[in-house]
mmCIF file of C-alpha atoms in Angstrom:
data_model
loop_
_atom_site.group_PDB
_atom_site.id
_atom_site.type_symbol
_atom_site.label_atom_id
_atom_site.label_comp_id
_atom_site.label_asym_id
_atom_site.label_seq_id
_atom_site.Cartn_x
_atom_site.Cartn_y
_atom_site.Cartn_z
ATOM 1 C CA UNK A 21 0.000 0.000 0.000
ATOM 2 C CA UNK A 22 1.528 2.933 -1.192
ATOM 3 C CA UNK A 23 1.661 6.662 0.171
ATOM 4 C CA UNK A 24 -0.063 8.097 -2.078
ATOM 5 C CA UNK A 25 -3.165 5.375 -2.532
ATOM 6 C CA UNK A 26 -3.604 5.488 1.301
ATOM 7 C CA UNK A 27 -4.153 9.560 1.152
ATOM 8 C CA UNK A 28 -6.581 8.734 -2.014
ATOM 9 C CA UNK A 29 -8.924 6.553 0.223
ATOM 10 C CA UNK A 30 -8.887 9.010 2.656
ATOM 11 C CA UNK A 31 -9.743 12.088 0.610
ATOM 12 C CA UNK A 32 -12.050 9.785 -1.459
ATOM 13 C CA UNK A 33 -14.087 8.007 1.476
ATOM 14 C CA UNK A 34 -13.967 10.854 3.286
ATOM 15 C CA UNK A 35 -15.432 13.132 0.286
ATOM 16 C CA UNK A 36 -17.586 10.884 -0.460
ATOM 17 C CA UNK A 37 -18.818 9.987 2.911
ATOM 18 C CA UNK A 38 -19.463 13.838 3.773
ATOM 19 C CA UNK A 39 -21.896 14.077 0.252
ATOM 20 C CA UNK A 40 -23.836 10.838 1.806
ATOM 21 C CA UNK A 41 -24.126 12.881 5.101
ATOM 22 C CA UNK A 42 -24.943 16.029 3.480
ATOM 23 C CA UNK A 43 -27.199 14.997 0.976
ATOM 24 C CA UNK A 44 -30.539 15.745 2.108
ATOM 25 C CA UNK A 45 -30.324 17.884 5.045
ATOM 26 C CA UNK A 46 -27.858 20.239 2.956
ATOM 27 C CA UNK A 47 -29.935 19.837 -0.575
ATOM 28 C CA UNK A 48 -33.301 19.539 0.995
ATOM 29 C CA UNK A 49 -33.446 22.199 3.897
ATOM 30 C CA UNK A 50 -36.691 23.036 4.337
ATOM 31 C CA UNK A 51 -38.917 22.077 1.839
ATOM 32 C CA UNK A 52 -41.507 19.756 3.459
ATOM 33 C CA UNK A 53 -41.119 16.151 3.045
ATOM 34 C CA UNK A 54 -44.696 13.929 2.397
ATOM 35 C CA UNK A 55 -46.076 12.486 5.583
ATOM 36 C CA UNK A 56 -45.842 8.749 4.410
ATOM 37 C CA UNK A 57 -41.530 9.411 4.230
ATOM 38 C CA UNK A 58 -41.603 11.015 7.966
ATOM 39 C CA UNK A 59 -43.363 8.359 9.030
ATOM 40 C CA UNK A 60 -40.540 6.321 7.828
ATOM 41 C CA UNK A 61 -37.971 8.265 8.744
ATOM 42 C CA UNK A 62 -38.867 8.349 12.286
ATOM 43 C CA UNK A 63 -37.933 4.910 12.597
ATOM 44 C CA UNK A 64 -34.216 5.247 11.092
ATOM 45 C CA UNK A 65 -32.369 4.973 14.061
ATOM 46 C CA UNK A 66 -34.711 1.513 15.212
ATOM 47 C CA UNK A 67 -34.285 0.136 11.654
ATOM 48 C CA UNK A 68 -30.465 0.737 11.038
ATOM 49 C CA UNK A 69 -28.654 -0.009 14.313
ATOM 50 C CA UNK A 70 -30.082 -3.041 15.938
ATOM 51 C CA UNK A 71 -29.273 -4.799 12.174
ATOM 52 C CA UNK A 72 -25.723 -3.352 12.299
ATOM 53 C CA UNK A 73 -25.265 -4.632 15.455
ATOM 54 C CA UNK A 74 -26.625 -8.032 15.549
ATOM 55 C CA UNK A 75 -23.777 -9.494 13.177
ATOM 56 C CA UNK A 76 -21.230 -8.546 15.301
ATOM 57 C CA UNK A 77 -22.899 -9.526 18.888
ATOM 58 C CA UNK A 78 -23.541 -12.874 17.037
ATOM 59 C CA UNK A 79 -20.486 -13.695 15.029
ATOM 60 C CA UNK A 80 -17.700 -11.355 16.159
ATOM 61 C CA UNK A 81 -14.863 -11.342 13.650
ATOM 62 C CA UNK A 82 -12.006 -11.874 17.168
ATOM 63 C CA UNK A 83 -13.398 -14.863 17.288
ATOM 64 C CA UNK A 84 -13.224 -15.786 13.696
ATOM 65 C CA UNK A 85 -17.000 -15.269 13.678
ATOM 66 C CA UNK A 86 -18.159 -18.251 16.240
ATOM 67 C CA UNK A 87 -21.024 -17.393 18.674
ATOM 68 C CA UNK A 88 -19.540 -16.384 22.194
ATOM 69 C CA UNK A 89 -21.665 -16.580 24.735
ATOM 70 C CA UNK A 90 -20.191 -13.847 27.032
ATOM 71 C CA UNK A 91 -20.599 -11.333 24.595
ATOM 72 C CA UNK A 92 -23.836 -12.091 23.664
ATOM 73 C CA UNK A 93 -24.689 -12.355 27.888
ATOM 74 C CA UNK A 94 -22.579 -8.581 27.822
ATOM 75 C CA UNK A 95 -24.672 -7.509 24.280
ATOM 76 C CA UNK A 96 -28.273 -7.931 26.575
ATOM 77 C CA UNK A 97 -27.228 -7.067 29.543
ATOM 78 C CA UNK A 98 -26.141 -3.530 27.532
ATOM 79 C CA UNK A 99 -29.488 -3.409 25.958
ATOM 80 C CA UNK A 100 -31.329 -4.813 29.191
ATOM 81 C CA UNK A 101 -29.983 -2.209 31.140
ATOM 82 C CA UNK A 102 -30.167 0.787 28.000
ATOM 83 C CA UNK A 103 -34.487 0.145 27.684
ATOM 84 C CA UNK A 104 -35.118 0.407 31.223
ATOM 85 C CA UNK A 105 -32.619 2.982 32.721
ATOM 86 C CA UNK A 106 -32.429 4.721 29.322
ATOM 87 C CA UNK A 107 -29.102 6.066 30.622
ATOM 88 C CA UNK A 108 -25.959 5.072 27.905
ATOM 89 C CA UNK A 109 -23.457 5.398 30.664
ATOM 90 C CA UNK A 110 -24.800 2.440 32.801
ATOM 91 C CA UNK A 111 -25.819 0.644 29.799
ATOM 92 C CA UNK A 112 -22.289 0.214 28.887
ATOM 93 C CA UNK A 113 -20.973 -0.465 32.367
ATOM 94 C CA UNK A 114 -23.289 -3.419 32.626
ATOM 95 C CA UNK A 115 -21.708 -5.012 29.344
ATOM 96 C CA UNK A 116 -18.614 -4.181 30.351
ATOM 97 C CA UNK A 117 -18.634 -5.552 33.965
ATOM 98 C CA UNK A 118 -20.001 -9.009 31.826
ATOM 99 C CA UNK A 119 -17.063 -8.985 29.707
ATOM 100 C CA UNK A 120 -14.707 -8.204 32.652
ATOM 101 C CA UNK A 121 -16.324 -11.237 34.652
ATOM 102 C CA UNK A 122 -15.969 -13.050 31.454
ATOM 103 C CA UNK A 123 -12.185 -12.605 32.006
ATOM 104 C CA UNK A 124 -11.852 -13.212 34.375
ATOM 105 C CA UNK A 125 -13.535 -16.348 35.070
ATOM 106 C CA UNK A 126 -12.216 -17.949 31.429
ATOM 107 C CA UNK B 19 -23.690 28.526 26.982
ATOM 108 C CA UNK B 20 -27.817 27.847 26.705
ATOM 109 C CA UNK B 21 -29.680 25.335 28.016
ATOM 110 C CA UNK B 22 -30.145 23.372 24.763
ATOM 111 C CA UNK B 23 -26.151 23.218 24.265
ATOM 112 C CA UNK B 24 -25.883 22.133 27.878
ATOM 113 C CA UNK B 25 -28.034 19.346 27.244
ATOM 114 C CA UNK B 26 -26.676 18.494 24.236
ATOM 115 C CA UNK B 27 -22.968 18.472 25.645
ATOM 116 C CA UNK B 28 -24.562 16.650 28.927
ATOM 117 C CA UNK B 29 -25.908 14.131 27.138
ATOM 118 C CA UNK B 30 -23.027 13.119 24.349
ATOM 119 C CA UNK B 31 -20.364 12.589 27.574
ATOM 120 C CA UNK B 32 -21.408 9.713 28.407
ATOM 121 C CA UNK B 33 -19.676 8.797 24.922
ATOM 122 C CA UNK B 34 -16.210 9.453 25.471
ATOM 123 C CA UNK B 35 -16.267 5.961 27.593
ATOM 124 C CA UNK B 36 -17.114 4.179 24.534
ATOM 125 C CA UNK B 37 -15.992 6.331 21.329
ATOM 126 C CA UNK B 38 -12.430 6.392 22.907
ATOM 127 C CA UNK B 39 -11.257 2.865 23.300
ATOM 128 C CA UNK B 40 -13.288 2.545 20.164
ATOM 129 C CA UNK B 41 -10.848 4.872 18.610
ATOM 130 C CA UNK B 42 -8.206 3.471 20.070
ATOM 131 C CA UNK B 43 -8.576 -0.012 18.115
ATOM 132 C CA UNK B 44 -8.489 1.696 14.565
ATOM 133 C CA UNK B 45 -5.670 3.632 15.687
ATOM 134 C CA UNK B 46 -3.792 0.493 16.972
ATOM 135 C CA UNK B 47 -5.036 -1.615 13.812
ATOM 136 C CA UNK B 48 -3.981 1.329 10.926
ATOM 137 C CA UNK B 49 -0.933 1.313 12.868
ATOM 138 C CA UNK B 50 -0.242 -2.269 12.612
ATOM 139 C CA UNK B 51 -1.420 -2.065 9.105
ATOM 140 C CA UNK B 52 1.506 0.021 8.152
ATOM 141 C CA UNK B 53 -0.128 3.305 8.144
ATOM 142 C CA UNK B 54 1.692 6.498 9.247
ATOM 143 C CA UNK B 55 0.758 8.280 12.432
ATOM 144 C CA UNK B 56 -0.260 11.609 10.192
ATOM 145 C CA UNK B 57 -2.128 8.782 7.857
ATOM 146 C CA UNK B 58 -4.246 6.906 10.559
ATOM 147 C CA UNK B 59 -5.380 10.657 12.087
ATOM 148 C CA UNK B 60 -6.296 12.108 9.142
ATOM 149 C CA UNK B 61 -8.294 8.529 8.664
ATOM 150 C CA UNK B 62 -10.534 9.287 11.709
ATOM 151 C CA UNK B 63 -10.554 13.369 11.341
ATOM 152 C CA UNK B 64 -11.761 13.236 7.613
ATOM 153 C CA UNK B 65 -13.957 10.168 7.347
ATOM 154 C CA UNK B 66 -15.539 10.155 10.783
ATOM 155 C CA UNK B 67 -17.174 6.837 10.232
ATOM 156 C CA UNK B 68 -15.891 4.062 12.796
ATOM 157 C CA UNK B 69 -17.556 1.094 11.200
ATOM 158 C CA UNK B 70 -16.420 2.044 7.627
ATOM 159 C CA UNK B 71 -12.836 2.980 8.776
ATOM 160 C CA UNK B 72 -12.643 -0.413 9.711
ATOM 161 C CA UNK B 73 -13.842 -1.793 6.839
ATOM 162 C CA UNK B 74 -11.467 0.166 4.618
ATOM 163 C CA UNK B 75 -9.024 -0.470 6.788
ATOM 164 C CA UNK B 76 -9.099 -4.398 6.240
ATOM 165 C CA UNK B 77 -10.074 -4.759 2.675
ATOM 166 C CA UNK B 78 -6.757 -2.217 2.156
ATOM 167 C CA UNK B 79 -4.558 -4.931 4.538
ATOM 168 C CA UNK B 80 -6.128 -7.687 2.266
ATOM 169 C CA UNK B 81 -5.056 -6.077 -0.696
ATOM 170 C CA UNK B 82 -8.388 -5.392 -2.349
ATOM 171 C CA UNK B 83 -8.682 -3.194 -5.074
ATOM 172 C CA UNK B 84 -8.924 0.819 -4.513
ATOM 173 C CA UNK B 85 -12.470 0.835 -5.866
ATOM 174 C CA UNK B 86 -13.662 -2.470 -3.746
ATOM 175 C CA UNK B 87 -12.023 -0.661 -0.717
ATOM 176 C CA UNK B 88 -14.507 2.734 -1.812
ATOM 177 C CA UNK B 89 -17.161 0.814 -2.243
ATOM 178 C CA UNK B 90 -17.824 -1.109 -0.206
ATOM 179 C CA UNK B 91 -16.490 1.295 3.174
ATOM 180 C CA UNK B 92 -19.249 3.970 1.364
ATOM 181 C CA UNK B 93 -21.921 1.271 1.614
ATOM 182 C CA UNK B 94 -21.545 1.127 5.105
ATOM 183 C CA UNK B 95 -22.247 4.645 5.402
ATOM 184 C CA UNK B 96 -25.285 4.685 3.053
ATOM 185 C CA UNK B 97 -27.054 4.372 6.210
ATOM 186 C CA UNK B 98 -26.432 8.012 7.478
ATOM 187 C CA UNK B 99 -28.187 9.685 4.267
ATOM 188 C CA UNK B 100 -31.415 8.248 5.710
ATOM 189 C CA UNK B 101 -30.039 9.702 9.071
ATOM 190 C CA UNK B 102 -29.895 13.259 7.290
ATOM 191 C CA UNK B 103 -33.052 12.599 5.528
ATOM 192 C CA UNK B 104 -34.606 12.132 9.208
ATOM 193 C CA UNK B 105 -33.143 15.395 10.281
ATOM 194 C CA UNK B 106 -34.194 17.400 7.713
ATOM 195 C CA UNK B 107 -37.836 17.872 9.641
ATOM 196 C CA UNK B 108 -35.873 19.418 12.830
ATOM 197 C CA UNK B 109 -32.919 21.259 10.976
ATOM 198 C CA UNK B 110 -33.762 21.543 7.925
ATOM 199 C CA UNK B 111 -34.800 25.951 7.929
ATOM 200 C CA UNK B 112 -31.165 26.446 9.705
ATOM 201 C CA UNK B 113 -28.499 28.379 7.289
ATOM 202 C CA UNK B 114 -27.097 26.871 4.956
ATOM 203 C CA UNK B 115 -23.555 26.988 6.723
ATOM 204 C CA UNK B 116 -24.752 25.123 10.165
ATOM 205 C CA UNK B 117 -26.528 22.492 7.845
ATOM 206 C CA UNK B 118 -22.988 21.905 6.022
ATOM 207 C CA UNK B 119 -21.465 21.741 9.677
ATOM 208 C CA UNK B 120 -24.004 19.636 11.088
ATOM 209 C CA UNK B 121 -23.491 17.536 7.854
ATOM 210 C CA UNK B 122 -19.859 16.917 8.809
ATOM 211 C CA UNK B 123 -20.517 15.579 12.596
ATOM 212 C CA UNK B 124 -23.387 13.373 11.634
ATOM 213 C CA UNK B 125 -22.160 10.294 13.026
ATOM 214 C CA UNK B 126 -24.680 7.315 15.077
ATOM 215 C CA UNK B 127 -24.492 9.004 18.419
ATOM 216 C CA UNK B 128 -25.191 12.769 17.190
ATOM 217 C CA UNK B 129 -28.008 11.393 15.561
ATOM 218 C CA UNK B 130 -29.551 9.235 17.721
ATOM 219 C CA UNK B 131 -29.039 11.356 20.601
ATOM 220 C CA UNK B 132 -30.349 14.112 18.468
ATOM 221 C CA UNK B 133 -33.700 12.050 16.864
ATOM 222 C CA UNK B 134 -34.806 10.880 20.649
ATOM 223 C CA UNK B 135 -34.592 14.036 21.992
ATOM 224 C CA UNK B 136 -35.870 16.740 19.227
ATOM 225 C CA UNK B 137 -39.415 14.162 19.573
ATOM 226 C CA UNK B 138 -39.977 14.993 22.963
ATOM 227 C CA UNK B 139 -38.759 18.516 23.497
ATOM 228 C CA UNK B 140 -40.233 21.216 21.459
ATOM 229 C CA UNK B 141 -37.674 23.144 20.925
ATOM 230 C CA UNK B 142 -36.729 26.160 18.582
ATOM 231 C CA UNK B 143 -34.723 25.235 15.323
ATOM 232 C CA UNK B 144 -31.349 27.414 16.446
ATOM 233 C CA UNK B 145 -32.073 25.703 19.897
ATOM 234 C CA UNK B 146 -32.207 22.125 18.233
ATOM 235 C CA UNK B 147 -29.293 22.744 16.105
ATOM 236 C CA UNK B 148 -26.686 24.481 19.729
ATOM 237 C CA UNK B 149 -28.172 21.094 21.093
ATOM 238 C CA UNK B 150 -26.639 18.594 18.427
ATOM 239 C CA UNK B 151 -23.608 20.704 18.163
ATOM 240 C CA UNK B 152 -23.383 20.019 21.940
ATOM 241 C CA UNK B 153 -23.839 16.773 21.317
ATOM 242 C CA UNK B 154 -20.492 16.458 19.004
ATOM 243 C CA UNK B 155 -18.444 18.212 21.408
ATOM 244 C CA UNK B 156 -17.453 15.595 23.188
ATOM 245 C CA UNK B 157 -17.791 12.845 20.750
ATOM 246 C CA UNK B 158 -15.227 13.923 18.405
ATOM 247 C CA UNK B 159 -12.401 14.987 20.272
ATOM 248 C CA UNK B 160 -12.900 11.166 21.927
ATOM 249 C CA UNK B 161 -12.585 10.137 18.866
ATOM 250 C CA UNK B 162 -9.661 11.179 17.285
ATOM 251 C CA UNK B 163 -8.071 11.473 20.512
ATOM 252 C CA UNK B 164 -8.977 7.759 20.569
ATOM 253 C CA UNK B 165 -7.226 6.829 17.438
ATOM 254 C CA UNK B 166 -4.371 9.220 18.437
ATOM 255 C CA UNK B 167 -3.380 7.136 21.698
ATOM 256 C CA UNK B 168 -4.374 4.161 19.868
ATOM 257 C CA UNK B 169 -1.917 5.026 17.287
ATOM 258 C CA UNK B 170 0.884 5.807 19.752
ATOM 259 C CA UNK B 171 0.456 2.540 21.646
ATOM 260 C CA UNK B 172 0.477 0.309 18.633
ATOM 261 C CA UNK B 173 0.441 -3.433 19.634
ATOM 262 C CA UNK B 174 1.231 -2.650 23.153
ATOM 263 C CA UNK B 175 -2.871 -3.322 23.608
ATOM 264 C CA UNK B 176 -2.801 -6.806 25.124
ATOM 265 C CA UNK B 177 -4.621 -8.991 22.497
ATOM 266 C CA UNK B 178 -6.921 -10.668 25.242
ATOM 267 C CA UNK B 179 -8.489 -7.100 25.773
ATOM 268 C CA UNK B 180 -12.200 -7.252 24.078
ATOM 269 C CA UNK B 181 -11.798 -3.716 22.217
ATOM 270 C CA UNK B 182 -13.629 -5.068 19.022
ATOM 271 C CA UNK B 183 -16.684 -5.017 21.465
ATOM 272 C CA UNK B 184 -16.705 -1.437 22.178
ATOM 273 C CA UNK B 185 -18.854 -0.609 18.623
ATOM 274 C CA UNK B 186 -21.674 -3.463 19.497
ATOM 275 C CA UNK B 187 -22.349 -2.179 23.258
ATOM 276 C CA UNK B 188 -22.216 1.756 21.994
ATOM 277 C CA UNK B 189 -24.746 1.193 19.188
ATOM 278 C CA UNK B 190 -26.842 -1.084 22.023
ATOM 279 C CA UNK B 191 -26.712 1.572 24.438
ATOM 280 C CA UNK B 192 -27.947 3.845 21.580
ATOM 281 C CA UNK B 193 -31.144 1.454 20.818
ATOM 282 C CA UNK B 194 -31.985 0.889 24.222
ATOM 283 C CA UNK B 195 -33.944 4.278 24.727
ATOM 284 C CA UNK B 196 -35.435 4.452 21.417
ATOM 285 C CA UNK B 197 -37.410 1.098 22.020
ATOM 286 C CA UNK B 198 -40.354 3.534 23.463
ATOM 287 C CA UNK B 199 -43.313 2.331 21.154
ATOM 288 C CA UNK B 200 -44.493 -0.963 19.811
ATOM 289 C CA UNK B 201 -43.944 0.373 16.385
ATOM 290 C CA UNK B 202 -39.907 1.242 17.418
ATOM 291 C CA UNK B 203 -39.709 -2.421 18.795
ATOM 292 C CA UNK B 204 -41.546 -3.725 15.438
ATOM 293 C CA UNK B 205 -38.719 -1.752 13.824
ATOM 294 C CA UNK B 206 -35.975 -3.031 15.648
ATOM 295 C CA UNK B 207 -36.904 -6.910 15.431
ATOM 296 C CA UNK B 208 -37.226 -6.675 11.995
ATOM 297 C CA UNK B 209 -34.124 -4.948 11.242
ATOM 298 C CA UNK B 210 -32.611 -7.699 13.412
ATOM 299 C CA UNK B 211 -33.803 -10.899 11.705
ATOM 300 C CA UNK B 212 -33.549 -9.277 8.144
ATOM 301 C CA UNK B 213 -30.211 -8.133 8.970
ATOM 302 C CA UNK B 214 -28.827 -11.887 9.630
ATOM 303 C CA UNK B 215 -30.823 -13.320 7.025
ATOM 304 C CA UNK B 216 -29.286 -11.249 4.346
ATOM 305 C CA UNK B 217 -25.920 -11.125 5.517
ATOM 306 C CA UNK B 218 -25.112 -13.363 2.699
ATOM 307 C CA UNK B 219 -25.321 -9.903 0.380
ATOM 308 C CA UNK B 220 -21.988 -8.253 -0.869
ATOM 309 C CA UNK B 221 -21.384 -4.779 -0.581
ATOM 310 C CA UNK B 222 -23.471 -4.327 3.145
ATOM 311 C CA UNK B 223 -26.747 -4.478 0.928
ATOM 312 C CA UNK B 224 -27.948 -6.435 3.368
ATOM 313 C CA UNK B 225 -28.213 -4.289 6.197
ATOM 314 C CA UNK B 226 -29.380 -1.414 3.718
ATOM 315 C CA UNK B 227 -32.474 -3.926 2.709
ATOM 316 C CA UNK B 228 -32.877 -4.923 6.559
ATOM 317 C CA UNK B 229 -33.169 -0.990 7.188
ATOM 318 C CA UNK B 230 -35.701 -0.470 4.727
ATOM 319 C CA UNK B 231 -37.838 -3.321 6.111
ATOM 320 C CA UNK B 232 -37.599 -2.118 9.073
ATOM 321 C CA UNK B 233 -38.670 1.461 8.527
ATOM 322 C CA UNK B 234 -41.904 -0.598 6.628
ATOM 323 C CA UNK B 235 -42.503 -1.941 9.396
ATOM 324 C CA UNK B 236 -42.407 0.743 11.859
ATOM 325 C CA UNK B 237 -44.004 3.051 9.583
ATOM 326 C CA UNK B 238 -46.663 0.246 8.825
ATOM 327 C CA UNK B 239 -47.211 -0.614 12.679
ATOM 328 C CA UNK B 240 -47.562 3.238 13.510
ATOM 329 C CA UNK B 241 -50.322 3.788 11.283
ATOM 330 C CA UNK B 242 -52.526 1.045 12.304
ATOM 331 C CA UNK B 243 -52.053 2.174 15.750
#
């Protein structure tokens, strides 16, 4: 990997990734959007991360991709503990305190 | 400082726990990858994308082609022009500069932070926009302060240490207080399910098909509701 092609994939991605970012809340602004897309879009967040997430609790590329138990024990008690305290800070404490037991017990 | 930047800044500390370490891993894995110090920052200061870093980052170690390595790290990130599509209700009558800005530090946790909170406060457009840029303050300086010390301590991260899991337990923690209707959890299960079932599909197309399920879904559950 060269100098050069490393700085193009930066530049590039990054470029690119900033259009993606910008493309309707820079393009759009405020023109109203139909009712039947904000009824979608309210649901982004819900639709995109849990399915992001999911491959990786269940086959987590450290492992080579086989199912480890203690991460998916720390994955719900993150989420367990995110739903009913709705605080991130705890949420991630209680996964990481399961993958600390984890080991330290293995 | 007002209240709505306060708030914003309050609530995206909590981050610097997570986006930090998770910083640190693509800093120690550019590193190990061969990339320069000035390389690897500029990585995580230009792209601001953790999940597609990492994916550019490994198809480049594996030798893929420039254009695979695009590609496919830009599919991954498909997923925030439906986060600035969702934004456009709340910020969309701001100038034109702070919508370029905001453009720029729309990452997972801006947003979601962002989405959950401008639905139950009704708040002034200026106000919702000082309360997302509160929101990246302390996000991004974790984050390429992340990859910085990452990049300075190289392999000297014991290997037993479960950094990879920092991304899965942030985006959890994320999802955890947006489950607040039956149409979010709808959302969410389907996303889930879809997600694995089409993880089979090159290019991340799978999630982007999960995601549009999903929004179905929720959209479909809301209105019968």
């Amino acid at each position: 990997m060269s100098d050069a092609v490393v700085w193009f994939v930066i530049v590039a991605l990054g470029a690119a990734t900033y259009l993606v970012r910008w493309s309707f809340l820079g393009l759009i602004g405020d023109r109203p959007l139909p009712p039947w897309l904000l009824r979608h879009l309210r649901y982004t967040g819900v639709a995109v991360i849990p399915g992001l997430v999911a491959p990786l609790v269940l086959w987590p590329a450290s492992t080579g991709g086989a199912v480890d138990p203690w991460r998916l024990l720390a994955a719900a008690a993150t989420l367990g503990v995110a739903a009913w305290r709705k605080d991130v800070l705890q949420a991630v404490a209680a996964g990481a305190v399961v993958l600390g037991a984890a080991a330290l017990l293995s | 400082m007002t209240q709505a930047f306060r708030r914003g800044v309050l609530d995206g500390l909590p981050f610097i726990v997570i986006m930090a370490p998770f910083g640190a891993l693509f800093g120690v894995l550019a590193t190990e990858a061969g990339l320069r110090l000035d390389q690897t920052l500029a990585f995580s200061a230009v792209v601001i994308a953790g999940a597609a870093q990492f994916t550019a980052l490994g198809l480049m170690d594996a030798g893929a082609p420039v254009a695979v390595v695009l590609l496919s790290a830009l599919a991954v990130n498909l997923r925030m022009m439906m986060y600035s599509a969702a934004l456009v209700p709340h910020l969309g009558s701001a100038p034109r500069w702070q919508r370029a800005a905001a453009s720029y530090l729309l990452v997972d946790q801006t947003y979601a932070l962002s989405a959950a909170r401008f639905e139950e406060t009704p708040w002034s457009v200026p106000d919702k926009m000082r309360y997302f840029a509160g929101t990246a303050l302390p996000v991004f300086p974790a984050w390429t302060g992340g990859t910085l010390l990452g990049a300075e301590l190289g392999a000297r991260v014991p290997e037993s240490w479960p950094l990879d899991f920092a991304m899965p337990l942030a985006f959890l923690a994320l999802v955890g207080p947006m489950l607040r209707t039956r149409a979010h959890v709808a959302a969410a299960f389907v996303s889930v399910v879809a997600a694995l079932g089409l993880a089979w599909l090159p290019w991340n197309l799978g999630l982007l098909a999960a995601a549009a399920l999903a929004m179905a879904t929720g959209a479909e559950v809301e209105r019968r509701s």
